[in-house]
């Protein structure tokens, strides 16, 4: 196996699929929140606490499905908390999001130390080879030999697009993110829609955390996400608040990361420090070239107060 | 070294108990958790061992601050402990050196120790310590070379510095000493803490056909997790005994044993030497050990090759280049 042989290409794109999964869940969830006018910088904290919760439940019960449920519940709880602070109490959203991140970082570390104590591995979601499809040359091993959360993450892209673009709920979400006063005058409950969107985003961030701890890595360690939640927030801007754009950003970041790993494995003469910079460098360049504030929800970050907007 | 260490501990314990002295207060600042199965855990276990041999909490009080990935936070913790009257402050991470260099002169009666490095900055109250990680790396390399079937070996590391680099360099030398045809692929993730990327790196090696894996840093727990998913892949550990993470596939681990060094520092401080000395753990002085995993049935001839390498390095007939 040398150079960019078919086997290497399969390897690069297979690795990409796994790397993209947590970004997709977290960034698509944040897309819903931001389209409703609320940005949540606490995504990484939600991912961390949910990653721990799902890991711990698998340690205790041995069931990854119960672990996933725990992640969903933790995500929902943290979503309600950030909604209370950002929507009801109308706190500055950036600061409250950072606070949520710190809470998730610290609490997950504390609980891990108290309840588990040492690094251990669990049996999480195993890869599922889809019959017939997994045998297709090139596409089979890349697309159809993944764990259930990878499949779900990619299916979530068209589903998110359909909800946002083709349903009344999507119209409501976009309306309160664009002009909450107008939406309110049309009888849309702005706070309720924002609560729903933020909580949905938080639940998906929770699933992203579970994706790391009980599907990709099958372990938990302090600061497991290593900042992936913040990259997910950046991917929302990269994708122009559109699920398809978010998919493009997640794939770009992940494929470049995967490629740099393979370049090192293949012994391509490139300094490792340059290789590990590549995903971030290219993402910044792509972000600069493609992003446009024109697509940003007009009321993003602005609390809604009836009569003042 | 073991006899010396026992004597030092005995003298320390008897001195402390006989004098009815106030307990010695030691604080340690670590980059990762005390349970990381790697760098931080090796130091914390050594401190607990030294405390036990000195007579427990009545002789030595221990405090730690872990997960200090952020150097400015670590610097604040180092200064706080020194201000609070701790006798010895250990900054356990090569990234903390400049902080120790800046803070130590402000607390001339406090002993500081830091590593991994050998630079005491010419300060009379600073000890430095490091590990000749290339030595255990060489032994692991010899074992891996004897066991590989695919003749492909994968290495995952954080950043090409310090003992992470020297371990991997030693590992490659051990492989080459047995079989120069073995292909070694190295992947650096650029992070000591990014478990996800370390896992992806290990999976990449496995997809490329590697059947022997090793790596250094706290994040290699991800690599071990990846190795568990593929039958026939074996793992070689460093810094701490990693067998408990995957008993079926960890062949051996190079273990850092800081207890001898710590006992010596305590004895020297008692005698009035607050710093100025650099220590290096080696296989020869007992600071480095190769812990074979009892749960992995290692063929006798392979174990003999490992033992022979240890003896040769100890005697100096094999010189491993850092």
Coordinates of C-alpha atoms in Angstrom, one line a residue, chain A residues 24-246:
Chain A
X24 CA -22.2 16.8 12.3
X25 CA -24.3 16.2 15.4
X26 CA -23.0 19.2 17.3
X27 CA -22.9 21.6 14.3
X28 CA -26.4 20.6 13.0
X29 CA -27.8 21.1 16.5
X30 CA -26.1 24.5 16.8
X31 CA -27.6 25.4 13.4
X32 CA -31.1 25.0 14.8
X33 CA -30.2 27.1 17.9
X34 CA -28.6 29.9 15.9
X35 CA -31.4 29.9 13.2
X36 CA -33.7 30.7 16.1
X37 CA -31.5 33.6 17.2
X38 CA -29.6 32.0 20.1
X39 CA -26.0 31.0 19.9
X40 CA -24.7 28.5 22.4
X41 CA -20.9 28.5 23.0
X42 CA -21.4 25.8 25.6
X43 CA -21.6 23.0 23.0
X44 CA -18.2 21.6 24.1
X45 CA -19.3 21.5 27.7
X46 CA -22.5 19.7 26.8
X47 CA -20.5 17.2 24.7
X48 CA -18.2 16.6 27.6
X49 CA -20.8 16.0 30.3
X50 CA -22.9 13.8 27.9
X51 CA -19.8 11.9 26.9
X52 CA -19.1 11.1 30.5
X53 CA -22.8 10.3 31.3
X54 CA -23.1 7.9 28.4
X55 CA -19.7 6.3 29.2
X56 CA -20.6 5.8 32.8
X57 CA -24.0 4.3 32.0
X58 CA -22.3 1.8 29.7
X59 CA -19.8 1.0 32.5
X60 CA -22.7 0.3 34.8
X61 CA -25.2 -1.3 32.5
X62 CA -23.1 -2.5 29.5
X63 CA -25.8 -1.1 27.2
X64 CA -24.7 1.6 24.7
X65 CA -28.4 2.3 24.0
X66 CA -28.9 3.3 27.6
X67 CA -25.7 5.3 27.4
X68 CA -27.1 7.1 24.4
X69 CA -30.3 7.8 26.3
X70 CA -28.3 9.2 29.2
X71 CA -26.5 11.5 26.8
X72 CA -29.8 12.7 25.4
X73 CA -31.1 13.5 28.9
X74 CA -28.0 15.3 30.0
X75 CA -28.1 17.3 26.7
X76 CA -31.7 18.1 27.3
X77 CA -31.1 19.2 30.9
X78 CA -28.2 21.5 29.8
X79 CA -30.3 22.8 27.0
X80 CA -33.0 23.8 29.4
X81 CA -30.4 25.5 31.6
X82 CA -28.9 27.5 28.8
X83 CA -32.4 28.4 27.5
X84 CA -33.4 29.6 30.9
X85 CA -30.3 31.8 31.1
X86 CA -30.2 33.0 27.5
X87 CA -33.9 33.2 26.6
X88 CA -35.9 33.7 29.8
X89 CA -33.3 35.7 31.8
X90 CA -31.9 37.3 28.6
X91 CA -28.3 37.0 29.7
X92 CA -25.5 37.9 27.3
X93 CA -25.3 34.7 25.3
X94 CA -21.6 34.5 24.7
X95 CA -20.8 34.7 28.4
X96 CA -23.5 32.2 29.4
X97 CA -22.3 29.8 26.8
X98 CA -18.7 30.0 28.1
X99 CA -20.1 29.4 31.6
X100 CA -21.9 26.3 30.4
X101 CA -18.7 25.1 28.8
X102 CA -16.8 25.5 32.1
X103 CA -19.6 23.7 33.9
X104 CA -19.4 20.7 31.6
X105 CA -15.6 20.6 31.6
X106 CA -15.4 20.8 35.4
X107 CA -18.3 18.6 36.2
X108 CA -17.4 15.8 33.8
X109 CA -13.9 15.7 35.2
X110 CA -15.1 15.7 38.8
X111 CA -17.7 13.0 38.2
X112 CA -15.2 10.9 36.3
X113 CA -12.7 11.1 39.2
X114 CA -15.4 10.3 41.8
X115 CA -17.4 7.7 40.0
X116 CA -14.8 5.9 37.8
X117 CA -11.4 6.9 39.1
X118 CA -9.2 5.5 36.3
X119 CA -9.1 5.2 32.6
X120 CA -10.9 2.2 31.3
X121 CA -12.5 1.1 28.1
X122 CA -16.0 0.0 27.4
X123 CA -17.8 -1.9 24.6
X124 CA -19.8 0.7 22.8
X125 CA -21.6 0.7 19.4
X126 CA -19.9 -1.6 17.0
X127 CA -19.5 -1.0 13.3
X128 CA -22.5 -2.4 11.3
X129 CA -21.8 -3.7 7.8
X130 CA -24.9 -3.1 5.7
X131 CA -25.8 -6.2 3.7
X132 CA -24.9 -5.9 -0.1
X133 CA -24.1 -2.3 0.2
X134 CA -20.9 -2.8 2.2
X135 CA -19.6 -5.0 -0.7
X136 CA -19.7 -2.2 -3.3
X137 CA -16.1 -1.4 -4.3
X138 CA -14.7 1.8 -2.6
X139 CA -18.1 3.1 -1.5
X140 CA -19.0 0.0 0.5
X141 CA -16.1 0.2 3.1
X142 CA -16.4 4.0 3.2
X143 CA -20.1 4.5 3.6
X144 CA -21.6 1.2 4.8
X145 CA -19.2 -0.2 7.4
X146 CA -19.8 2.3 10.2
X147 CA -21.4 2.4 13.6
X148 CA -25.1 3.4 14.0
X149 CA -24.2 7.0 15.1
X150 CA -22.2 7.7 12.0
X151 CA -25.2 6.6 9.8
X152 CA -27.5 8.7 12.0
X153 CA -25.3 11.8 11.7
X154 CA -25.3 11.7 7.9
X155 CA -29.0 11.0 7.7
X156 CA -29.5 14.0 10.0
X157 CA -28.3 16.4 7.3
X158 CA -31.2 16.0 4.8
X159 CA -33.6 15.6 7.7
X160 CA -32.4 19.0 9.2
X161 CA -32.6 20.6 5.8
X162 CA -36.2 19.3 5.3
X163 CA -37.3 20.5 8.8
X164 CA -35.8 24.0 8.3
X165 CA -36.9 24.5 4.7
X166 CA -40.0 22.5 4.3
X167 CA -41.9 22.5 7.5
X168 CA -43.9 25.0 9.5
X169 CA -41.6 24.4 12.5
X170 CA -38.7 25.3 10.3
X171 CA -40.4 28.5 9.2
X172 CA -41.1 29.4 12.8
X173 CA -37.5 28.8 13.8
X174 CA -36.2 31.0 11.0
X175 CA -38.8 33.6 11.6
X176 CA -37.9 34.1 15.3
X177 CA -34.2 34.2 14.4
X178 CA -34.7 36.7 11.6
X179 CA -37.3 39.1 13.1
X180 CA -38.7 38.0 16.4
X181 CA -41.0 41.0 16.7
X182 CA -42.7 40.2 13.4
X183 CA -42.9 36.5 14.3
X184 CA -44.5 37.5 17.7
X185 CA -47.0 39.7 15.9
X186 CA -48.0 36.7 13.8
X187 CA -48.8 34.7 17.0
X188 CA -45.5 32.7 17.1
X189 CA -44.4 32.1 20.7
X190 CA -40.8 33.3 20.3
X191 CA -39.5 32.0 23.6
X192 CA -41.1 28.6 23.1
X193 CA -39.5 28.2 19.7
X194 CA -36.2 29.3 21.0
X195 CA -36.4 26.9 23.9
X196 CA -37.2 24.1 21.5
X197 CA -34.4 25.0 19.1
X198 CA -31.7 25.4 21.8
X199 CA -32.8 22.2 23.6
X200 CA -32.7 20.3 20.3
X201 CA -29.2 21.7 19.6
X202 CA -28.1 20.6 23.1
X203 CA -29.6 17.1 22.7
X204 CA -27.7 16.7 19.5
X205 CA -24.5 18.0 21.2
X206 CA -25.1 15.4 23.8
X207 CA -25.4 12.7 21.1
X208 CA -22.1 14.1 19.7
X209 CA -20.5 13.6 23.1
X210 CA -21.8 10.0 23.3
X211 CA -20.5 9.5 19.8
X212 CA -17.0 10.1 21.0
X213 CA -17.1 8.2 24.3
X214 CA -19.2 5.1 23.4
X215 CA -18.8 4.8 19.6
X216 CA -15.5 6.2 18.3
X217 CA -13.2 6.0 21.3
X218 CA -15.0 3.7 23.8
X219 CA -13.5 5.4 26.8
X220 CA -13.6 8.6 28.7
X221 CA -10.8 10.9 29.7
X222 CA -10.7 14.5 31.1
X223 CA -11.4 17.0 28.3
X224 CA -12.1 14.2 25.9
X225 CA -13.5 16.5 23.2
X226 CA -10.3 18.6 23.0
X227 CA -12.3 21.6 21.8
X228 CA -14.4 19.8 19.1
X229 CA -17.5 21.7 20.3
X230 CA -15.9 25.0 19.4
X231 CA -15.0 23.7 16.0
X232 CA -18.6 22.7 15.6
X233 CA -19.7 26.2 16.3
X234 CA -17.3 27.5 13.7
X235 CA -18.7 25.0 11.2
X236 CA -22.1 26.6 11.5
X237 CA -20.7 29.9 10.3
X238 CA -18.7 28.0 7.7
X239 CA -21.8 26.4 6.5
X240 CA -23.8 29.6 6.3
X241 CA -26.4 28.4 8.8
X242 CA -27.4 25.7 6.3
X243 CA -27.3 21.9 7.0
X244 CA -25.8 21.2 3.6
X245 CA -23.1 23.8 4.2
X246 CA -22.4 22.4 7.6

